[in-house]
């Protein structure tokens, strides 16, 4: 079987890691990188071409190449989401990476442009939306759902029957109790224990997690909308 050809959008550390994971643990072969022309400093990265995002589809046709947006989760994932939508609008099929060392039950549903690293546990009947990052070692309990554009850092425990709302960011070692909904646009601090449903655009810290006066968008510098 020939490998599927992939263009990675980004040349930062997430792109560096995406290259590693896709190359050594997937059936995609990375062909090139692409960044917006304002960020294009070097013509090559990892010995592969770097091309302008504005015209990438002319060089690497969406009929032949898949794409993956490899960016971090700052600004409540806004930058990553904008590039994901722009890439999709060019007609690319978006790849997801799911580590062969993750435990993923057969009926788990995973969307596109997801990045699911080693030691994640995704139990039966779980759902992961589009453009979701699950860094290493998280637990997603049965029947739980992570909506689009979330960033789950590491060693987060998301108990069964929970929902994590769009664009939300869960800091390392945070926990969400069973049947609890985290609203959209939440920033959950590292180590926070979310034991009740949260409200939109909240920064939550502590055990039990308390909503702060500063909102998540204010804390993360989200200014558009
Ligand atoms: C909550 C958070 C957003 C606050 O960051 P910050 O604005 O830089 O805050 P500071 O570090 O200046 O701390 C402000 C106060 O909050 C406390 N605090 C900070 N983070 C805390 C946390 N997670 N839980 C409890 N208290 C916390 C600090 O001790 C400090 O208290 P003090 O004023 O009594 O000394 C940040 O600590 C956090 O949790 N970030 C997520 C990190 C993460 O998961 N990264 C993933 C990397 S892959």
Short mmCIF file of C-alpha atoms and ligand atoms in Angstrom, two decimals:
data_model
loop_
_atom_site.label_atom_id
_atom_site.label_comp_id
_atom_site.label_asym_id
_atom_site.label_seq_id
_atom_site.Cartn_x
_atom_site.Cartn_y
_atom_site.Cartn_z
CA UNK A 1 0.00 0.00 0.00
CA UNK A 2 1.40 3.40 -0.90
CA UNK A 3 1.57 5.96 1.84
CA UNK A 4 -0.84 8.87 1.79
CA UNK A 5 0.97 12.13 1.12
CA UNK A 6 0.69 14.86 3.70
CA UNK A 7 1.39 18.59 3.94
CA UNK A 8 1.86 19.85 7.50
CA UNK A 9 0.73 23.43 8.12
CA UNK A 10 3.18 25.02 10.57
CA UNK A 11 6.92 24.86 11.24
CA UNK A 12 6.96 25.34 15.01
CA UNK A 13 7.48 22.75 17.73
CA UNK A 14 4.05 21.17 17.21
CA UNK A 15 4.89 20.72 13.51
CA UNK A 16 8.25 19.22 14.45
CA UNK A 17 6.45 16.68 16.66
CA UNK A 18 3.71 16.06 14.09
CA UNK A 19 6.43 15.19 11.55
CA UNK A 20 7.87 12.63 14.01
CA UNK A 21 4.56 11.02 14.86
CA UNK A 22 3.17 10.90 11.31
CA UNK A 23 6.49 9.62 9.90
CA UNK A 24 7.13 6.87 12.42
CA UNK A 25 3.62 5.85 13.41
CA UNK A 26 1.09 6.35 10.61
CA UNK A 27 0.45 5.53 6.97
CA UNK A 28 1.06 9.15 5.95
CA UNK A 29 4.29 10.34 4.39
CA UNK A 30 5.12 13.99 5.04
CA UNK A 31 5.91 15.72 1.72
CA UNK A 32 6.16 19.37 2.70
CA UNK A 33 5.38 22.09 5.23
CA UNK A 34 3.48 25.31 4.68
CA UNK A 35 3.20 28.59 6.61
CA UNK A 36 1.69 32.00 5.91
CA UNK A 37 4.08 34.12 3.88
CA UNK A 38 4.66 36.52 6.77
CA UNK A 39 6.10 33.60 8.78
CA UNK A 40 8.07 32.03 5.95
CA UNK A 41 11.72 32.49 6.93
CA UNK A 42 13.43 29.28 5.69
CA UNK A 43 12.71 27.48 2.41
CA UNK A 44 13.19 24.06 4.01
CA UNK A 45 12.32 22.42 7.32
CA UNK A 46 13.41 18.89 8.22
CA UNK A 47 14.95 18.70 4.72
CA UNK A 48 11.53 19.17 3.12
CA UNK A 49 10.18 22.18 1.21
CA UNK A 50 8.33 24.95 3.05
CA UNK A 51 5.84 26.77 0.81
CA UNK A 52 3.59 29.79 1.25
CA UNK A 53 0.21 28.88 2.69
CA UNK A 54 -1.50 31.42 0.45
CA UNK A 55 -0.69 29.33 -2.66
CA UNK A 56 0.01 25.87 -1.22
CA UNK A 57 -2.85 24.27 -3.17
CA UNK A 58 -1.17 25.23 -6.47
CA UNK A 59 1.97 23.26 -5.56
CA UNK A 60 0.44 20.41 -3.54
CA UNK A 61 -2.99 19.71 -5.01
CA UNK A 62 -5.77 18.87 -2.56
CA UNK A 63 -6.68 16.04 -5.00
CA UNK A 64 -3.40 14.34 -4.19
CA UNK A 65 -2.34 15.54 -0.75
CA UNK A 66 -3.87 15.46 2.71
CA UNK A 67 -3.19 18.28 5.15
CA UNK A 68 -2.72 18.59 8.90
CA UNK A 69 -2.61 21.84 10.87
CA UNK A 70 0.03 21.49 13.57
CA UNK A 71 -0.27 24.42 15.92
CA UNK A 72 -0.44 24.99 19.67
CA UNK A 73 -3.57 25.89 21.64
CA UNK A 74 -3.00 29.50 22.65
CA UNK A 75 -5.88 32.02 22.47
CA UNK A 76 -8.34 29.21 23.30
CA UNK A 77 -7.28 27.45 20.10
CA UNK A 78 -8.40 30.36 17.92
CA UNK A 79 -5.28 30.51 15.71
CA UNK A 80 -5.25 26.75 15.18
CA UNK A 81 -8.96 26.73 14.37
CA UNK A 82 -8.64 29.60 11.88
CA UNK A 83 -5.87 27.76 10.00
CA UNK A 84 -7.78 24.45 10.14
CA UNK A 85 -10.84 26.08 8.53
CA UNK A 86 -8.72 27.95 5.96
CA UNK A 87 -6.95 24.71 4.97
CA UNK A 88 -10.22 22.82 4.70
CA UNK A 89 -11.64 25.65 2.57
CA UNK A 90 -8.84 25.08 0.07
CA UNK A 91 -10.34 21.61 -0.47
CA UNK A 92 -7.89 19.49 1.50
CA UNK A 93 -8.94 16.31 3.25
CA UNK A 94 -7.71 16.78 6.81
CA UNK A 95 -5.67 13.99 8.39
CA UNK A 96 -5.84 12.95 12.04
CA UNK A 97 -3.03 11.28 13.94
CA UNK A 98 -4.01 8.70 16.55
CA UNK A 99 -1.08 7.03 18.28
CA UNK A 100 -0.81 3.27 17.91
CA UNK A 101 -0.03 3.39 21.65
CA UNK A 102 -3.37 4.97 22.56
CA UNK A 103 -6.22 2.76 23.73
CA UNK A 104 -9.16 3.56 21.45
CA UNK A 105 -12.31 1.46 21.68
CA UNK A 106 -13.78 0.23 18.36
CA UNK A 107 -16.87 2.44 18.54
CA UNK A 108 -15.07 5.64 19.54
CA UNK A 109 -15.65 8.38 16.94
CA UNK A 110 -12.78 10.71 16.09
CA UNK A 111 -13.04 13.73 13.79
CA UNK A 112 -10.53 15.29 11.40
CA UNK A 113 -7.35 17.24 12.16
CA UNK A 114 -7.08 15.57 15.56
CA UNK A 115 -3.76 14.84 17.27
CA UNK A 116 -4.11 12.05 19.83
CA UNK A 117 -0.82 11.02 21.40
CA UNK A 118 0.44 8.03 23.35
CA UNK A 119 -1.21 6.65 26.49
CA UNK A 120 -4.59 8.25 25.95
CA UNK A 121 -7.51 6.03 26.94
CA UNK A 122 -10.72 6.50 24.96
CA UNK A 123 -13.36 4.22 26.40
CA UNK A 124 -16.47 2.78 24.69
CA UNK A 125 -19.00 5.19 23.13
CA UNK A 126 -16.70 8.20 23.37
CA UNK A 127 -16.69 10.97 20.76
CA UNK A 128 -13.94 13.39 19.81
CA UNK A 129 -14.89 16.26 17.48
CA UNK A 130 -12.79 17.95 14.78
CA UNK A 131 -9.51 19.74 15.42
CA UNK A 132 -9.00 18.34 18.91
CA UNK A 133 -5.60 17.80 20.52
CA UNK A 134 -5.21 15.18 23.25
CA UNK A 135 -1.61 15.32 24.40
CA UNK A 136 -0.28 12.26 26.24
CA UNK A 137 -1.89 10.22 29.00
CA UNK A 138 -5.49 11.45 29.31
CA UNK A 139 -8.53 9.40 30.33
CA UNK A 140 -11.77 9.91 28.40
CA UNK A 141 -14.46 7.94 30.20
CA UNK A 142 -17.28 6.01 28.54
CA UNK A 143 -20.05 7.99 26.77
CA UNK A 144 -18.10 11.24 27.08
CA UNK A 145 -17.68 13.76 24.31
CA UNK A 146 -15.04 16.34 23.49
CA UNK A 147 -16.46 18.95 21.11
CA UNK A 148 -14.55 20.68 18.28
CA UNK A 149 -11.32 22.69 18.71
CA UNK A 150 -10.45 21.61 22.25
CA UNK A 151 -6.96 21.16 23.69
CA UNK A 152 -6.62 18.49 26.37
CA UNK A 153 -3.06 18.78 27.68
CA UNK A 154 -1.76 15.80 29.69
CA UNK A 155 -2.96 13.49 32.44
CA UNK A 156 -6.43 14.99 32.50
CA UNK A 157 -9.17 12.76 33.85
CA UNK A 158 -12.47 13.28 32.06
CA UNK A 159 -14.90 10.94 33.78
CA UNK A 160 -17.76 9.10 32.07
CA UNK A 161 -20.85 10.83 30.64
CA UNK A 162 -19.28 14.27 30.48
CA UNK A 163 -19.14 16.91 27.72
CA UNK A 164 -16.24 19.26 27.08
CA UNK A 165 -17.51 22.32 25.19
CA UNK A 166 -16.00 23.80 22.01
CA UNK A 167 -12.63 25.56 22.13
CA UNK A 168 -11.95 24.65 25.74
CA UNK A 169 -8.47 24.07 27.17
CA UNK A 170 -7.84 21.63 30.00
CA UNK A 171 -4.58 22.18 31.92
CA UNK A 172 -2.36 19.32 33.05
CA UNK A 173 -3.72 17.03 35.77
CA UNK A 174 -7.16 18.62 35.78
CA UNK A 175 -10.21 16.43 36.43
CA UNK A 176 -13.84 16.62 35.40
CA UNK A 177 -16.34 14.62 37.46
CA UNK A 178 -18.81 12.25 35.83
CA UNK A 179 -22.00 13.75 34.33
CA UNK A 180 -20.46 17.24 34.45
CA UNK A 181 -20.45 19.55 31.42
CA UNK A 182 -17.60 21.94 30.83
CA UNK A 183 -19.03 24.83 28.80
CA UNK A 184 -17.49 26.22 25.63
CA UNK A 185 -14.52 28.58 25.78
CA UNK A 186 -13.35 27.44 29.20
CA UNK A 187 -9.77 27.51 30.44
CA UNK A 188 -9.39 24.91 33.19
CA UNK A 189 -6.19 25.46 35.20
CA UNK A 190 -3.65 22.74 35.88
CA UNK A 191 -4.77 20.56 38.77
CA UNK A 192 -8.30 21.99 38.87
CA UNK A 193 -11.12 19.72 39.99
CA UNK A 194 -14.32 20.49 38.11
CA UNK A 195 -17.15 19.00 40.12
CA UNK A 196 -20.11 21.02 38.76
CA UNK A 197 -21.10 22.27 35.35
CA UNK A 198 -19.30 25.41 34.29
CA UNK A 199 -20.40 28.57 32.47
CA UNK A 200 -19.18 29.76 29.06
CA UNK A 201 -15.98 31.78 28.78
CA UNK A 202 -14.74 30.90 32.27
CA UNK A 203 -11.27 30.60 33.79
CA UNK A 204 -11.56 27.96 36.50
CA UNK A 205 -8.90 27.32 39.14
CA UNK A 206 -8.57 25.11 42.24
CA UNK A 207 -10.20 22.23 44.05
CA UNK A 208 -13.14 22.57 43.81
CA UNK A 209 -12.65 24.66 40.66
CA UNK A 210 -13.86 28.25 41.07
CA UNK A 211 -14.70 30.68 38.31
CA UNK A 212 -12.36 33.68 38.33
CA UNK A 213 -13.29 37.32 37.80
CA UNK A 214 -11.08 37.39 34.70
CA UNK A 215 -12.82 35.49 31.91
CA UNK A 216 -11.06 32.82 29.82
CA UNK A 217 -11.09 35.05 26.72
CA UNK A 218 -9.62 37.93 28.71
CA UNK A 219 -6.95 35.67 30.22
CA UNK A 220 -6.07 34.12 26.85
CA UNK A 221 -6.21 37.38 24.88
CA UNK A 222 -9.07 36.42 22.56
CA UNK A 223 -10.15 39.73 21.04
CA UNK A 224 -12.12 38.87 17.89
CA UNK A 225 -15.91 38.04 17.74
C1 LIG B 1 -4.14 29.06 36.35
C2 LIG B 1 -3.08 29.63 35.44
C3 LIG B 1 -3.72 29.88 34.09
C4 LIG B 1 -2.61 30.94 36.09
O1 LIG B 1 -1.45 31.39 35.48
P1 LIG B 1 -0.85 32.83 35.83
O2 LIG B 1 -1.81 33.88 35.42
O3 LIG B 1 0.50 32.88 35.21
O4 LIG B 1 -0.82 32.85 37.37
P2 LIG B 1 0.41 32.94 38.39
O5 LIG B 1 1.37 31.80 38.16
O6 LIG B 1 0.94 34.34 38.35
O7 LIG B 1 -0.32 32.68 39.76
C5 LIG B 1 -1.26 33.58 40.31
C6 LIG B 1 -1.73 32.98 41.61
O8 LIG B 1 -2.55 31.83 41.34
C7 LIG B 1 -1.97 30.64 41.91
N1 LIG B 1 -2.12 29.57 40.93
C8 LIG B 1 -1.62 29.56 39.67
N2 LIG B 1 -1.99 28.43 39.04
C9 LIG B 1 -2.71 27.74 39.91
C10 LIG B 1 -3.36 26.50 39.82
N3 LIG B 1 -3.31 25.77 38.70
N4 LIG B 1 -4.05 26.05 40.91
C11 LIG B 1 -4.08 26.80 42.03
N5 LIG B 1 -3.49 28.01 42.17
C12 LIG B 1 -2.81 28.46 41.11
C13 LIG B 1 -0.50 31.00 42.14
O9 LIG B 1 0.06 30.22 43.16
C14 LIG B 1 -0.61 32.46 42.50
O10 LIG B 1 -1.06 32.58 43.83
P3 LIG B 1 -0.51 33.76 44.81
O11 LIG B 1 -0.93 35.03 44.12
O12 LIG B 1 -1.21 33.48 46.09
O13 LIG B 1 0.96 33.56 44.85
C15 LIG B 1 -1.89 28.66 35.21
O14 LIG B 1 -1.22 28.47 36.42
C16 LIG B 1 -2.28 27.33 34.64
O15 LIG B 1 -2.90 26.48 35.26
N6 LIG B 1 -1.89 27.10 33.38
C17 LIG B 1 -2.06 25.86 32.67
C18 LIG B 1 -0.71 25.18 32.52
C19 LIG B 1 -0.79 23.92 31.73
O16 LIG B 1 -1.56 23.04 32.01
N7 LIG B 1 0.01 23.85 30.69
C20 LIG B 1 -0.01 22.75 29.80
C21 LIG B 1 1.30 22.61 29.13
S1 LIG B 1 1.27 21.25 28.02
#
